[in-house]
């Protein structure tokens, strides 16, 4: 655990939610299985392989020492999660998790739930994507596809969007999304549609056109979306939903699929979309191979 222990003292705990240590990026050889996140006031240690009890004890001791240096007058709250084979085991090692756990990011507030599975309510690697939307949403009509807990909707309205349409198959996730809007004093301006996107094109067309579309689908979720077979189905429809000069953020978080996959899909399926740029990921999510990290590609309708 030497490398992890060396990095810890250089980290700082601020007020915003963030990743502190990203072993998954491969920049710390031998530590690819470890991540440490800060969901104020809780630290979350995640391992993607089984740790021996001695290894876990060493990590926890280091985190306790780090905490005492950073927040000597506050109790430590630490959750450990072990993920493998689609299963997540969560354990509260120190302190407690707030019953209503609200975190902040760039002036927005979000509900999270660290002890319920592996999706905690906010994907930290998408922070720059949310910041971009907040900066560019003013006076725009936004369509948020695969909306999950509506993070993009919250920041779009904060950035001055006229209206946001959120669509996701999970009514439970959208319910949390509604709470996120209330948390941010955004009682109006958002719609929530709990439907299968591929069966709802008529509804989406009637509510459009849109100046900005955000498409952030799961990469491999049976019954919802599998990137290798469903992204082209999505892309065929997007140009018809966009207003003239409308833009779309296409997101892909599949390590086995690089930017070339998505760009080729657009070129063959939606040639009226022109590539503009790739939105950079937060620096802490740097990867030894950036094609394996989160891809957020910005396109504009010709």
Tab-separated table of C-alpha atoms in Angstrom:
chain	number	residue	atom	x	y	z
A	1	UNK	CA	0.000	0.000	0.000
A	2	UNK	CA	3.066	2.239	-0.125
A	3	UNK	CA	1.978	4.347	-3.128
A	4	UNK	CA	-1.474	4.971	-1.689
A	5	UNK	CA	0.079	5.971	1.623
A	6	UNK	CA	2.418	8.390	-0.144
A	7	UNK	CA	-0.414	10.138	-1.983
A	8	UNK	CA	-2.754	10.579	0.993
A	9	UNK	CA	-0.843	13.401	2.760
A	10	UNK	CA	-0.960	15.543	-0.402
A	11	UNK	CA	-4.770	15.464	-0.578
A	12	UNK	CA	-7.092	18.163	0.724
A	13	UNK	CA	-10.697	17.905	1.845
A	14	UNK	CA	-12.784	20.820	0.609
A	15	UNK	CA	-16.522	21.400	0.665
A	16	UNK	CA	-17.308	19.914	-2.763
A	17	UNK	CA	-17.799	16.244	-3.531
A	18	UNK	CA	-14.822	14.807	-5.412
A	19	UNK	CA	-12.588	11.833	-6.064
A	20	UNK	CA	-9.392	11.931	-4.039
A	21	UNK	CA	-7.523	8.858	-5.306
A	22	UNK	CA	-8.234	7.249	-8.690
A	23	UNK	CA	-6.423	3.966	-8.941
A	24	UNK	CA	-8.707	2.894	-11.791
A	25	UNK	CA	-6.837	5.193	-14.154
A	26	UNK	CA	-3.787	2.944	-14.066
A	27	UNK	CA	-1.364	5.720	-13.135
A	28	UNK	CA	-0.561	4.007	-9.833
A	29	UNK	CA	0.679	0.567	-10.823
A	30	UNK	CA	-0.598	-2.091	-8.489
A	31	UNK	CA	-3.404	0.093	-7.129
A	32	UNK	CA	-5.839	-0.136	-10.046
A	33	UNK	CA	-8.440	-1.625	-7.704
A	34	UNK	CA	-8.587	1.289	-5.249
A	35	UNK	CA	-10.528	4.561	-5.212
A	36	UNK	CA	-11.144	7.072	-2.440
A	37	UNK	CA	-13.983	9.597	-2.683
A	38	UNK	CA	-15.114	12.529	-0.546
A	39	UNK	CA	-18.838	12.896	-0.074
A	40	UNK	CA	-18.773	15.447	2.729
A	41	UNK	CA	-18.945	14.475	5.585
A	42	UNK	CA	-18.175	10.862	4.535
A	43	UNK	CA	-15.102	9.249	3.005
A	44	UNK	CA	-15.809	6.319	0.688
A	45	UNK	CA	-13.100	3.710	0.110
A	46	UNK	CA	-13.835	1.390	-2.811
A	47	UNK	CA	-11.947	-1.738	-3.836
A	48	UNK	CA	-12.595	-3.677	-7.016
A	49	UNK	CA	-10.908	-6.795	-5.679
A	50	UNK	CA	-11.056	-8.630	-2.381
A	51	UNK	CA	-8.664	-7.221	0.197
A	52	UNK	CA	-6.982	-9.309	2.850
A	53	UNK	CA	-7.895	-8.163	6.357
A	54	UNK	CA	-4.320	-6.945	6.908
A	55	UNK	CA	-4.445	-4.863	3.725
A	56	UNK	CA	-7.752	-3.289	4.677
A	57	UNK	CA	-6.480	-2.565	8.190
A	58	UNK	CA	-3.416	-0.812	6.765
A	59	UNK	CA	-5.537	1.307	4.446
A	60	UNK	CA	-7.960	2.241	7.190
A	61	UNK	CA	-5.135	3.185	9.553
A	62	UNK	CA	-3.700	5.482	6.882
A	63	UNK	CA	-7.112	7.069	6.287
A	64	UNK	CA	-7.600	7.607	10.030
A	65	UNK	CA	-4.226	9.386	10.216
A	66	UNK	CA	-5.071	11.458	7.145
A	67	UNK	CA	-8.398	12.451	8.692
A	68	UNK	CA	-6.794	13.481	11.969
A	69	UNK	CA	-4.488	15.795	10.023
A	70	UNK	CA	-7.294	17.266	7.910
A	71	UNK	CA	-10.195	17.454	10.376
A	72	UNK	CA	-8.819	16.890	13.885
A	73	UNK	CA	-11.916	18.248	15.600
A	74	UNK	CA	-14.492	16.258	13.610
A	75	UNK	CA	-15.492	12.584	13.858
A	76	UNK	CA	-14.431	10.329	10.971
A	77	UNK	CA	-17.202	8.855	8.825
A	78	UNK	CA	-15.842	6.057	6.603
A	79	UNK	CA	-17.663	3.628	4.320
A	80	UNK	CA	-15.904	0.689	2.653
A	81	UNK	CA	-17.277	-0.894	-0.510
A	82	UNK	CA	-16.091	-4.026	-2.264
A	83	UNK	CA	-17.273	-4.459	-5.839
A	84	UNK	CA	-16.870	-7.502	-8.039
A	85	UNK	CA	-18.950	-9.412	-10.532
A	86	UNK	CA	-21.783	-6.915	-10.458
A	87	UNK	CA	-22.146	-7.198	-6.692
A	88	UNK	CA	-21.474	-4.478	-4.124
A	89	UNK	CA	-20.896	-5.068	-0.451
A	90	UNK	CA	-20.997	-1.949	1.724
A	91	UNK	CA	-19.805	-1.579	5.298
A	92	UNK	CA	-19.787	1.418	7.606
A	93	UNK	CA	-16.380	1.290	9.313
A	94	UNK	CA	-16.455	4.554	11.278
A	95	UNK	CA	-19.040	7.095	12.311
A	96	UNK	CA	-22.302	7.439	10.443
A	97	UNK	CA	-23.833	8.435	7.118
A	98	UNK	CA	-26.407	11.249	7.240
A	99	UNK	CA	-29.963	10.001	6.818
A	100	UNK	CA	-30.454	12.688	4.181
A	101	UNK	CA	-26.992	12.920	2.692
A	102	UNK	CA	-26.669	16.085	0.610
A	103	UNK	CA	-23.402	16.976	-1.121
A	104	UNK	CA	-22.328	20.066	-3.034
A	105	UNK	CA	-20.609	20.531	-6.386
A	106	UNK	CA	-19.957	23.850	-8.105
A	107	UNK	CA	-22.820	25.602	-6.366
A	108	UNK	CA	-25.351	22.779	-6.764
A	109	UNK	CA	-26.666	20.320	-4.167
A	110	UNK	CA	-27.429	16.636	-4.691
A	111	UNK	CA	-28.817	13.755	-2.670
A	112	UNK	CA	-26.521	10.721	-2.506
A	113	UNK	CA	-26.801	7.290	-0.915
A	114	UNK	CA	-23.507	5.530	-0.224
A	115	UNK	CA	-24.889	2.398	1.396
A	116	UNK	CA	-27.241	1.423	-1.447
A	117	UNK	CA	-25.393	-0.337	-4.237
A	118	UNK	CA	-22.732	1.085	-6.509
A	119	UNK	CA	-24.605	4.025	-8.086
A	120	UNK	CA	-24.584	6.708	-5.440
A	121	UNK	CA	-26.738	9.329	-7.139
A	122	UNK	CA	-23.993	11.421	-8.739
A	123	UNK	CA	-21.249	10.316	-11.139
A	124	UNK	CA	-18.148	12.219	-10.052
A	125	UNK	CA	-16.246	11.888	-13.337
A	126	UNK	CA	-19.018	13.890	-15.066
A	127	UNK	CA	-18.262	17.053	-13.043
A	128	UNK	CA	-16.784	18.916	-16.038
A	129	UNK	CA	-19.740	17.942	-18.205
A	130	UNK	CA	-22.127	19.410	-15.663
A	131	UNK	CA	-19.980	22.553	-15.410
A	132	UNK	CA	-20.053	22.934	-19.208
A	133	UNK	CA	-23.838	22.612	-19.335
A	134	UNK	CA	-24.263	25.152	-16.543
A	135	UNK	CA	-22.085	27.602	-18.470
A	136	UNK	CA	-23.840	27.141	-21.831
A	137	UNK	CA	-27.523	26.553	-20.982
A	138	UNK	CA	-28.758	30.148	-20.782
A	139	UNK	CA	-32.063	30.718	-22.650
A	140	UNK	CA	-31.932	27.163	-24.063
A	141	UNK	CA	-34.416	24.330	-24.150
A	142	UNK	CA	-32.595	21.222	-22.943
A	143	UNK	CA	-33.350	17.532	-23.367
A	144	UNK	CA	-31.708	15.326	-20.752
A	145	UNK	CA	-31.775	11.695	-21.941
A	146	UNK	CA	-31.015	8.868	-19.517
A	147	UNK	CA	-31.456	11.569	-16.900
A	148	UNK	CA	-30.863	9.356	-13.825
A	149	UNK	CA	-31.146	11.751	-10.833
A	150	UNK	CA	-31.254	14.820	-13.100
A	151	UNK	CA	-27.870	16.369	-12.320
A	152	UNK	CA	-27.678	17.919	-15.781
A	153	UNK	CA	-31.162	19.352	-15.364
A	154	UNK	CA	-30.297	21.034	-12.068
A	155	UNK	CA	-27.190	22.734	-13.441
A	156	UNK	CA	-28.904	23.686	-16.713
A	157	UNK	CA	-31.635	25.529	-14.824
A	158	UNK	CA	-29.043	27.119	-12.566
A	159	UNK	CA	-27.331	28.304	-15.734
A	160	UNK	CA	-30.488	29.967	-17.022
A	161	UNK	CA	-32.091	27.300	-19.218
A	162	UNK	CA	-35.678	28.078	-20.205
A	163	UNK	CA	-36.836	24.474	-19.798
A	164	UNK	CA	-35.439	20.977	-19.295
A	165	UNK	CA	-37.101	17.713	-20.280
A	166	UNK	CA	-35.753	14.750	-18.291
A	167	UNK	CA	-36.365	11.220	-19.516
A	168	UNK	CA	-35.348	7.974	-17.817
A	169	UNK	CA	-36.873	4.515	-17.472
A	170	UNK	CA	-36.284	4.591	-13.705
A	171	UNK	CA	-39.087	6.435	-11.971
A	172	UNK	CA	-37.169	5.992	-8.693
A	173	UNK	CA	-34.162	7.872	-10.076
A	174	UNK	CA	-36.417	10.629	-11.425
A	175	UNK	CA	-38.037	10.910	-7.997
A	176	UNK	CA	-34.621	11.659	-6.519
A	177	UNK	CA	-34.110	14.082	-9.399
A	178	UNK	CA	-37.229	15.987	-8.368
A	179	UNK	CA	-35.854	16.211	-4.825
A	180	UNK	CA	-32.563	17.540	-6.232
A	181	UNK	CA	-34.464	20.373	-7.919
A	182	UNK	CA	-36.217	21.235	-4.651
A	183	UNK	CA	-32.867	21.208	-2.838
A	184	UNK	CA	-31.625	23.833	-5.294
A	185	UNK	CA	-34.742	26.037	-5.113
A	186	UNK	CA	-35.766	25.110	-8.653
A	187	UNK	CA	-39.485	24.377	-8.305
A	188	UNK	CA	-40.295	25.031	-11.972
A	189	UNK	CA	-38.811	24.577	-15.413
A	190	UNK	CA	-38.283	20.805	-15.471
A	191	UNK	CA	-40.392	17.940	-16.822
A	192	UNK	CA	-39.886	14.323	-15.729
A	193	UNK	CA	-40.811	11.524	-18.108
A	194	UNK	CA	-40.426	7.982	-16.774
A	195	UNK	CA	-40.469	6.234	-20.143
A	196	UNK	CA	-38.403	4.011	-22.389
A	197	UNK	CA	-36.631	6.457	-24.679
A	198	UNK	CA	-36.879	4.137	-27.684
A	199	UNK	CA	-40.668	4.065	-27.357
A	200	UNK	CA	-41.111	7.782	-26.770
A	201	UNK	CA	-39.848	9.574	-29.861
A	202	UNK	CA	-43.300	11.004	-30.621
A	203	UNK	CA	-43.580	12.545	-27.173
A	204	UNK	CA	-40.061	13.977	-27.337
A	205	UNK	CA	-40.691	15.427	-30.803
A	206	UNK	CA	-43.858	17.196	-29.655
A	207	UNK	CA	-41.990	18.800	-26.756
A	208	UNK	CA	-39.064	19.883	-28.961
A	209	UNK	CA	-37.094	21.115	-30.728
A	210	UNK	CA	-34.170	21.400	-28.322
A	211	UNK	CA	-31.193	23.718	-28.341
A	212	UNK	CA	-29.117	21.253	-26.315
A	213	UNK	CA	-29.408	17.499	-25.850
A	214	UNK	CA	-27.428	15.543	-23.284
A	215	UNK	CA	-27.287	11.779	-23.891
A	216	UNK	CA	-25.580	9.921	-21.041
A	217	UNK	CA	-26.686	6.299	-21.399
A	218	UNK	CA	-25.394	3.292	-19.455
A	219	UNK	CA	-22.794	1.447	-21.506
A	220	UNK	CA	-24.089	-2.069	-20.897
A	221	UNK	CA	-27.399	-2.377	-19.078
A	222	UNK	CA	-29.656	-5.129	-20.322
A	223	UNK	CA	-33.208	-4.030	-20.896
A	224	UNK	CA	-32.150	-0.383	-21.115
A	225	UNK	CA	-29.108	0.329	-23.280
A	226	UNK	CA	-26.141	-1.567	-24.675
A	227	UNK	CA	-23.785	0.847	-26.426
A	228	UNK	CA	-22.600	-1.512	-29.160
A	229	UNK	CA	-26.109	-2.130	-30.457
A	230	UNK	CA	-28.178	0.809	-29.237
A	231	UNK	CA	-26.078	3.947	-29.772
A	232	UNK	CA	-26.769	4.023	-33.489
A	233	UNK	CA	-30.518	3.674	-32.780
A	234	UNK	CA	-30.261	6.739	-30.568
A	235	UNK	CA	-28.160	8.743	-33.006
A	236	UNK	CA	-30.610	8.240	-35.873
A	237	UNK	CA	-33.213	10.229	-33.953
A	238	UNK	CA	-31.205	13.035	-32.384
A	239	UNK	CA	-30.795	15.377	-35.416
A	240	UNK	CA	-34.581	15.573	-35.857
A	241	UNK	CA	-34.958	16.666	-32.225
A	242	UNK	CA	-32.445	19.525	-32.473
A	243	UNK	CA	-33.165	23.141	-33.306
A	244	UNK	CA	-30.980	24.761	-36.013
A	245	UNK	CA	-27.399	24.972	-34.738
A	246	UNK	CA	-28.486	22.874	-31.766
A	247	UNK	CA	-25.820	20.953	-29.880
A	248	UNK	CA	-25.572	17.536	-28.297
A	249	UNK	CA	-23.264	16.055	-25.687
A	250	UNK	CA	-22.730	12.359	-26.402
A	251	UNK	CA	-21.407	10.465	-23.386
A	252	UNK	CA	-19.820	7.034	-23.223
A	253	UNK	CA	-18.286	5.379	-20.196
A	254	UNK	CA	-17.097	2.046	-21.546
A	255	UNK	CA	-13.343	1.368	-21.158
A	256	UNK	CA	-13.396	-1.059	-24.077
A	257	UNK	CA	-14.857	1.547	-26.477
A	258	UNK	CA	-12.831	4.633	-27.403
A	259	UNK	CA	-13.761	7.908	-29.065
A	260	UNK	CA	-13.358	6.287	-32.481
A	261	UNK	CA	-16.336	4.019	-31.801
A	262	UNK	CA	-18.630	6.939	-31.068
A	263	UNK	CA	-17.288	9.150	-33.852
A	264	UNK	CA	-17.708	6.395	-36.427
A	265	UNK	CA	-21.259	5.805	-35.221
A	266	UNK	CA	-22.066	9.490	-35.688
A	267	UNK	CA	-20.421	9.666	-39.104
A	268	UNK	CA	-22.389	6.709	-40.449
A	269	UNK	CA	-25.707	7.275	-38.666
A	270	UNK	CA	-26.036	11.039	-38.080
A	271	UNK	CA	-23.787	12.784	-40.637
A	272	UNK	CA	-25.552	16.138	-40.116
A	273	UNK	CA	-23.853	16.330	-36.713
A	274	UNK	CA	-20.427	17.992	-36.775
A	275	UNK	CA	-17.800	17.220	-34.159
A	276	UNK	CA	-16.747	20.228	-32.057
A	277	UNK	CA	-14.651	18.959	-29.141
A	278	UNK	CA	-14.171	16.441	-26.378
A	279	UNK	CA	-14.959	17.808	-22.922
A	280	UNK	CA	-11.947	17.084	-20.700
A	281	UNK	CA	-12.416	14.940	-17.621
A	282	UNK	CA	-11.469	16.244	-14.155
A	283	UNK	CA	-7.701	15.960	-13.700
A	284	UNK	CA	-8.049	13.470	-10.849
A	285	UNK	CA	-9.654	11.049	-13.331
A	286	UNK	CA	-6.581	11.051	-15.600
A	287	UNK	CA	-6.066	7.658	-17.227
A	288	UNK	CA	-2.973	5.927	-18.559
A	289	UNK	CA	-5.089	5.481	-21.716
A	290	UNK	CA	-7.557	8.353	-22.110
A	291	UNK	CA	-9.600	6.279	-24.553
A	292	UNK	CA	-10.581	4.085	-21.610
A	293	UNK	CA	-11.848	6.982	-19.502
A	294	UNK	CA	-15.185	8.765	-19.751
A	295	UNK	CA	-15.858	10.193	-23.215
A	296	UNK	CA	-18.007	13.348	-23.521
A	297	UNK	CA	-18.118	14.506	-27.136
A	298	UNK	CA	-19.737	17.755	-28.232
A	299	UNK	CA	-21.475	17.892	-31.620
A	300	UNK	CA	-23.402	20.623	-33.445
A	301	UNK	CA	-26.160	20.255	-36.030
A	302	UNK	CA	-25.061	21.546	-39.434
